[in-house]
Amino acid sequence: MQQPSFSRTIDRARRTMCAVAVLMSLATFPAANAQTTVAPSSPSTVPATAPPTAPATGKTFALVSAVGDQFQMVRQKEQVGSHLENFTRQSLTVPDQALNHAVLRGLDRAVAAEYPDSNRVFLAVRADMAIQAALPQDREALTMKRVLDLMETNPARKDWDQIIVVIPKWLMAERQGMGSKLAGIGIYVQPLGPLMESAFDDGLMPDEAETTDRESTRSRRFVAPFFYVQVTTLDAKTMKVIKSESRYDFRKIVNKESAALDVMAAFTPDELAAHVERFVETSALKAVTNQSSSVEIGNVRTLPTPPPAESNK
């Protein structure tokens, strides 16, 4: 059996990403039990609507997703030279704010769990062509500046307590077996190397992964949805940063029941789309509830000067 051609791989990747877009756009937003309100927005933001609910009595959180509309597909390829990158990359524009809405669903679940009486305002920031045309390493700062400008001029901010912002995070280096130069939301495909543990005979440690049944396994070949973002919580009144965290979440999955030579062909586009949709929502939830490496920024306070130590005589 021949390996899939590059053109067939690209075509299948596009079908997979289209399936992701369709599935995400069909998902209900926001959660049915959320207490929500819709704030006035600029042309750059899209407020999410919700069925009328009883007014909330707790804090008001503005949940802002600015992950954009670009879904990345990054695939490992054979190394042909030390000066050439061993990855292929492509992006697909996902319509209807589907990526932002998936993130907002996760944020909604996280805040609702911690603050059940809270009022949540949902804002999806439209993609900006000028920012997308900038260097990848510059997009994070440009996106955050744009979000801050939008929030500072939003008259509804006076009624909010906190603003939680999610923007794409770009990482130059490879990390924990994932490809380099990843950002935002996408899928990384590693098709090279043995799939079964019995084939590891070169002494190299394979990656930890999961089967489709969520059982732990090890494999050098896998498909990994990823969620690389910066999550920042702001005080809505002062716009001061309360905390900020870089998230590099991924889930490596394999289908050992499939006889396909290509690890990505072991999944149908709909199956991969379902994995991505659930993964993004869960990762957004964990970004708020499981901030294990957050950078806490608090008020600066002056410590009293300790008394001078007595000298030994």
Coordinates of C-alpha atoms in Angstrom, one line a residue:
M1 CA 0.0 0.0 0.0
Q2 CA 1.4 3.4 -0.9
Q3 CA 1.8 6.3 1.4
P4 CA -0.9 9.0 0.9
S5 CA 0.3 11.7 -1.6
F6 CA 0.9 15.2 -0.4
S7 CA -2.0 16.5 -2.4
R8 CA -4.4 13.9 -0.8
T9 CA -3.0 14.8 2.6
I10 CA -3.7 18.5 2.1
D11 CA -7.2 17.8 0.8
R12 CA -7.9 15.6 3.8
A13 CA -6.6 18.3 6.1
R14 CA -8.9 20.8 4.6
R15 CA -11.8 18.5 5.0
T16 CA -10.9 18.0 8.6
M17 CA -10.7 21.7 9.3
C18 CA -14.0 22.3 7.5
A19 CA -15.5 19.6 9.7
V20 CA -14.2 21.4 12.8
A21 CA -15.7 24.6 11.6
V22 CA -19.1 23.1 11.0
L23 CA -19.2 21.2 14.3
M24 CA -18.2 24.2 16.3
S25 CA -20.6 26.5 14.6
L26 CA -23.5 24.1 15.3
A27 CA -22.7 23.8 19.0
T28 CA -25.1 25.6 21.3
F29 CA -23.7 28.9 22.7
P30 CA -23.7 29.8 25.5
A31 CA -24.5 27.1 28.0
A32 CA -28.2 26.7 28.5
N33 CA -28.1 27.3 32.2
A34 CA -25.8 30.4 32.0
Q35 CA -27.0 33.7 33.4
T36 CA -26.0 36.1 30.8
T37 CA -26.3 39.6 29.5
V38 CA -25.2 41.3 26.3
A39 CA -23.1 44.4 26.5
P40 CA -22.8 47.1 23.8
S41 CA -19.9 46.5 21.6
S42 CA -17.9 48.1 18.9
P43 CA -17.9 46.8 15.3
S44 CA -14.8 44.7 16.3
T45 CA -16.7 42.7 18.9
V46 CA -19.6 40.3 18.5
P47 CA -21.7 39.9 21.6
A48 CA -23.1 36.4 22.1
T49 CA -26.8 36.1 22.7
A50 CA -28.6 33.9 25.2
P51 CA -32.2 33.1 26.3
P52 CA -33.6 35.5 29.0
T53 CA -32.8 34.3 32.5
A54 CA -33.3 35.5 36.0
P55 CA -30.9 38.4 36.8
A56 CA -27.8 37.4 38.6
T57 CA -26.9 38.8 42.0
G58 CA -23.1 38.1 42.1
K59 CA -20.1 39.4 40.3
T60 CA -20.2 40.3 36.6
F61 CA -17.5 38.8 34.4
A62 CA -16.8 39.9 30.9
L63 CA -15.5 36.9 29.0
V64 CA -13.5 38.0 26.0
S65 CA -12.2 35.6 23.3
A66 CA -9.8 36.9 20.7
V67 CA -8.4 33.7 19.4
G68 CA -9.4 34.8 15.9
D69 CA -10.6 32.6 13.0
Q70 CA -7.4 30.8 11.9
F71 CA -7.2 27.1 12.5
Q72 CA -3.7 25.7 12.1
M73 CA -2.7 22.3 10.6
V74 CA 1.0 21.5 11.2
R75 CA 2.4 18.2 10.0
Q76 CA 5.8 16.6 10.6
K77 CA 7.7 15.5 7.5
E78 CA 10.9 13.7 6.8
Q79 CA 14.0 15.8 7.6
V80 CA 15.7 16.6 4.3
G81 CA 18.4 19.0 5.6
S82 CA 19.5 20.7 8.7
H83 CA 18.6 24.1 7.3
L84 CA 15.1 23.2 6.3
E85 CA 12.1 23.0 8.6
N86 CA 10.6 19.5 9.0
F87 CA 7.0 20.6 9.1
T88 CA 4.3 21.6 6.7
R89 CA 1.9 24.2 7.7
Q90 CA -1.5 25.5 6.5
S91 CA -4.3 27.5 7.9
L92 CA -8.0 27.6 7.3
T93 CA -10.3 30.5 8.1
V94 CA -13.1 29.2 10.4
P95 CA -16.3 31.2 9.8
D96 CA -19.1 32.4 12.2
Q97 CA -16.8 33.1 15.2
A98 CA -16.8 29.3 15.8
L99 CA -13.4 29.2 17.5
N100 CA -14.2 32.2 19.7
H101 CA -17.5 30.6 20.7
A102 CA -15.8 27.3 21.7
V103 CA -13.5 29.2 23.9
L104 CA -16.3 31.2 25.4
R105 CA -18.3 28.1 26.2
G106 CA -15.4 26.8 28.2
L107 CA -14.9 30.1 30.1
D108 CA -18.6 30.2 30.8
R109 CA -18.5 26.7 32.4
A110 CA -15.4 27.6 34.5
V111 CA -16.8 30.9 35.9
A112 CA -20.3 29.4 36.5
A113 CA -18.7 26.6 38.5
E114 CA -16.8 29.0 40.7
Y115 CA -19.3 31.8 40.8
P116 CA -22.8 30.2 40.3
D117 CA -24.6 33.5 40.9
S118 CA -22.4 35.4 38.6
N119 CA -23.4 37.4 35.5
R120 CA -21.4 36.6 32.4
V121 CA -21.0 38.9 29.4
F122 CA -19.7 37.2 26.3
L123 CA -17.6 39.1 23.7
A124 CA -16.0 37.6 20.7
V125 CA -13.4 39.8 19.1
R126 CA -13.4 39.7 15.3
A127 CA -10.1 38.8 13.5
D128 CA -8.0 41.7 12.3
M129 CA -6.3 41.3 8.9
A130 CA -3.5 43.7 9.9
I131 CA -2.6 41.6 12.9
Q132 CA -2.7 38.4 10.9
A133 CA -0.3 39.9 8.4
A134 CA 2.2 40.8 11.2
L135 CA 5.1 38.5 12.3
P136 CA 3.8 35.6 14.4
Q137 CA 5.9 36.6 17.3
D138 CA 4.3 40.1 17.3
R139 CA 0.7 39.0 17.0
E140 CA 0.2 38.3 20.7
A141 CA 1.1 41.8 21.8
L142 CA -0.8 43.4 19.0
T143 CA -3.9 41.4 19.8
M144 CA -3.8 42.2 23.5
K145 CA -3.4 45.9 22.7
R146 CA -6.4 45.8 20.5
V147 CA -8.5 44.0 23.1
L148 CA -7.5 46.5 25.8
D149 CA -8.4 49.4 23.5
L150 CA -11.8 47.9 22.9
M151 CA -12.5 47.2 26.5
E152 CA -11.3 50.7 27.7
T153 CA -13.8 52.4 25.4
N154 CA -16.7 50.1 26.2
P155 CA -19.3 52.0 28.3
A156 CA -20.6 48.8 29.8
R157 CA -17.3 48.3 31.6
K158 CA -18.5 50.3 34.6
D159 CA -20.9 47.5 35.4
W160 CA -18.3 44.7 35.3
D161 CA -16.1 43.4 38.0
Q162 CA -13.5 41.4 36.1
I163 CA -12.5 40.9 32.5
I164 CA -11.1 37.5 31.4
V165 CA -9.3 37.7 28.1
V166 CA -8.0 34.8 25.9
I167 CA -5.7 35.5 23.0
P168 CA -3.4 33.3 20.9
K169 CA 0.0 32.5 22.3
W170 CA 2.9 31.8 19.9
L171 CA 5.7 29.4 20.9
M172 CA 8.9 29.3 18.8
A173 CA 10.4 26.1 20.2
E174 CA 9.2 22.5 20.1
R175 CA 7.7 21.5 23.4
Q176 CA 7.0 18.1 24.9
G177 CA 7.0 16.4 21.6
M178 CA 4.9 19.0 19.8
G179 CA 6.0 20.8 16.7
S180 CA 7.6 24.3 16.7
K181 CA 6.0 27.7 15.9
L182 CA 2.5 26.8 17.1
A183 CA 0.0 29.3 18.1
G184 CA -3.7 29.5 18.9
I185 CA -5.9 26.5 18.0
G186 CA -5.1 23.7 15.6
I187 CA -3.9 20.2 15.1
Y188 CA -0.3 18.9 15.1
V189 CA 0.2 15.6 13.2
Q190 CA 3.2 13.4 13.8
P191 CA 3.1 10.6 11.3
L192 CA 6.6 9.3 11.5
G193 CA 7.9 6.4 13.7
P194 CA 6.4 3.3 15.0
L195 CA 2.8 3.2 16.4
M196 CA 2.9 0.0 18.6
E197 CA 5.0 -0.2 21.7
S198 CA 6.6 -3.5 20.6
A199 CA 8.3 -1.7 17.7
F200 CA 10.4 0.7 19.9
D201 CA 13.8 -0.8 19.5
D202 CA 16.0 2.3 19.1
G203 CA 16.2 3.2 22.8
L204 CA 14.3 6.5 22.4
M205 CA 11.3 7.1 24.7
P206 CA 8.0 7.4 22.8
D207 CA 5.5 10.1 23.6
E208 CA 2.7 9.6 26.1
A209 CA -0.6 9.5 24.3
E210 CA -4.2 8.3 24.6
T211 CA -6.3 5.9 22.6
T212 CA -9.7 6.9 21.4
D213 CA -11.1 5.3 24.6
R214 CA -9.0 7.6 26.7
E215 CA -6.6 4.8 27.8
S216 CA -3.0 5.7 28.3
T217 CA -0.5 4.5 25.7
R218 CA 2.9 5.4 24.1
S219 CA 3.5 6.2 20.5
R220 CA 5.7 8.1 18.2
R221 CA 2.8 8.7 15.8
F222 CA -0.1 10.7 17.0
V223 CA -2.6 13.5 16.2
A224 CA -2.7 16.3 18.7
P225 CA -5.2 19.1 19.0
F226 CA -3.5 22.0 20.6
F227 CA -4.6 25.2 22.5
Y228 CA -1.8 27.7 22.9
V229 CA -3.2 30.9 24.5
Q230 CA -2.5 33.6 27.0
V231 CA -5.2 34.0 29.6
T232 CA -5.3 37.4 31.4
T233 CA -7.7 38.5 34.1
L234 CA -8.2 42.3 34.5
D235 CA -9.9 44.4 37.1
A236 CA -12.7 45.9 35.0
K237 CA -12.7 49.3 36.8
T238 CA -9.0 50.0 36.7
M239 CA -7.9 47.7 33.8
K240 CA -5.0 46.5 36.0
V241 CA -3.8 42.9 35.5
I242 CA -4.9 40.6 38.3
K243 CA -3.2 37.5 36.9
S244 CA -1.9 36.2 33.6
E245 CA -0.9 32.8 32.4
S246 CA 0.5 31.1 29.3
R247 CA -1.2 27.9 28.4
Y248 CA 0.3 25.2 26.1
D249 CA -2.4 22.5 26.2
F250 CA -2.5 19.6 23.9
R251 CA -3.9 16.1 23.7
K252 CA -2.0 13.4 21.8
I253 CA -4.4 10.7 20.5
V254 CA -4.0 7.5 18.4
N255 CA -6.4 5.0 17.0
K256 CA -4.7 1.6 17.3
E257 CA -7.7 -0.2 15.9
S258 CA -7.2 1.4 12.5
A259 CA -5.1 -0.3 9.8
A260 CA -4.4 3.0 8.1
L261 CA -0.7 3.7 7.3
D262 CA -1.2 7.5 7.9
V263 CA -1.9 8.2 11.6
M264 CA -4.3 11.0 10.6
A265 CA -6.2 8.7 8.2
A266 CA -7.1 6.6 11.2
F267 CA -9.7 9.2 12.1
T268 CA -12.6 10.5 9.9
P269 CA -12.8 14.3 9.6
D270 CA -15.9 14.3 11.8
E271 CA -14.2 12.3 14.5
L272 CA -11.2 14.6 14.5
A273 CA -13.6 17.6 14.6
A274 CA -15.4 16.2 17.6
H275 CA -12.1 15.7 19.4
V276 CA -11.0 19.3 18.7
E277 CA -14.3 20.8 19.7
R278 CA -14.4 19.0 23.1
F279 CA -10.7 19.7 23.6
V280 CA -10.9 23.4 23.0
E281 CA -13.9 23.9 25.3
T282 CA -12.3 21.8 28.1
S283 CA -8.9 23.6 27.7
A284 CA -10.6 27.0 28.0
L285 CA -12.4 25.8 31.1
K286 CA -9.1 24.5 32.7
A287 CA -7.4 27.8 31.7
V288 CA -9.5 29.5 34.4
T289 CA -9.9 26.7 37.0
N290 CA -6.5 25.0 36.8
Q291 CA -4.0 27.9 36.6
S292 CA -0.9 25.9 37.7
S293 CA 1.7 28.2 36.4
S294 CA 0.0 31.6 36.5
V295 CA 2.0 34.8 37.2
E296 CA 0.2 36.5 40.0
I297 CA 0.4 40.3 40.0
G298 CA -0.8 42.1 43.1
N299 CA -0.5 45.4 44.8
V300 CA 2.9 46.5 45.8
R301 CA 3.2 47.0 49.5
T302 CA 6.1 48.4 51.6
L303 CA 7.5 46.1 54.2
P304 CA 8.7 47.5 57.5
T305 CA 12.4 47.9 57.8
P306 CA 13.7 45.2 60.1
P307 CA 15.7 46.5 63.2
P308 CA 19.4 46.4 62.8
A309 CA 21.0 43.2 64.1
E310 CA 23.0 43.5 67.3
S311 CA 26.8 43.2 66.7
N312 CA 28.6 40.5 68.5
K313 CA 31.1 41.7 71.0

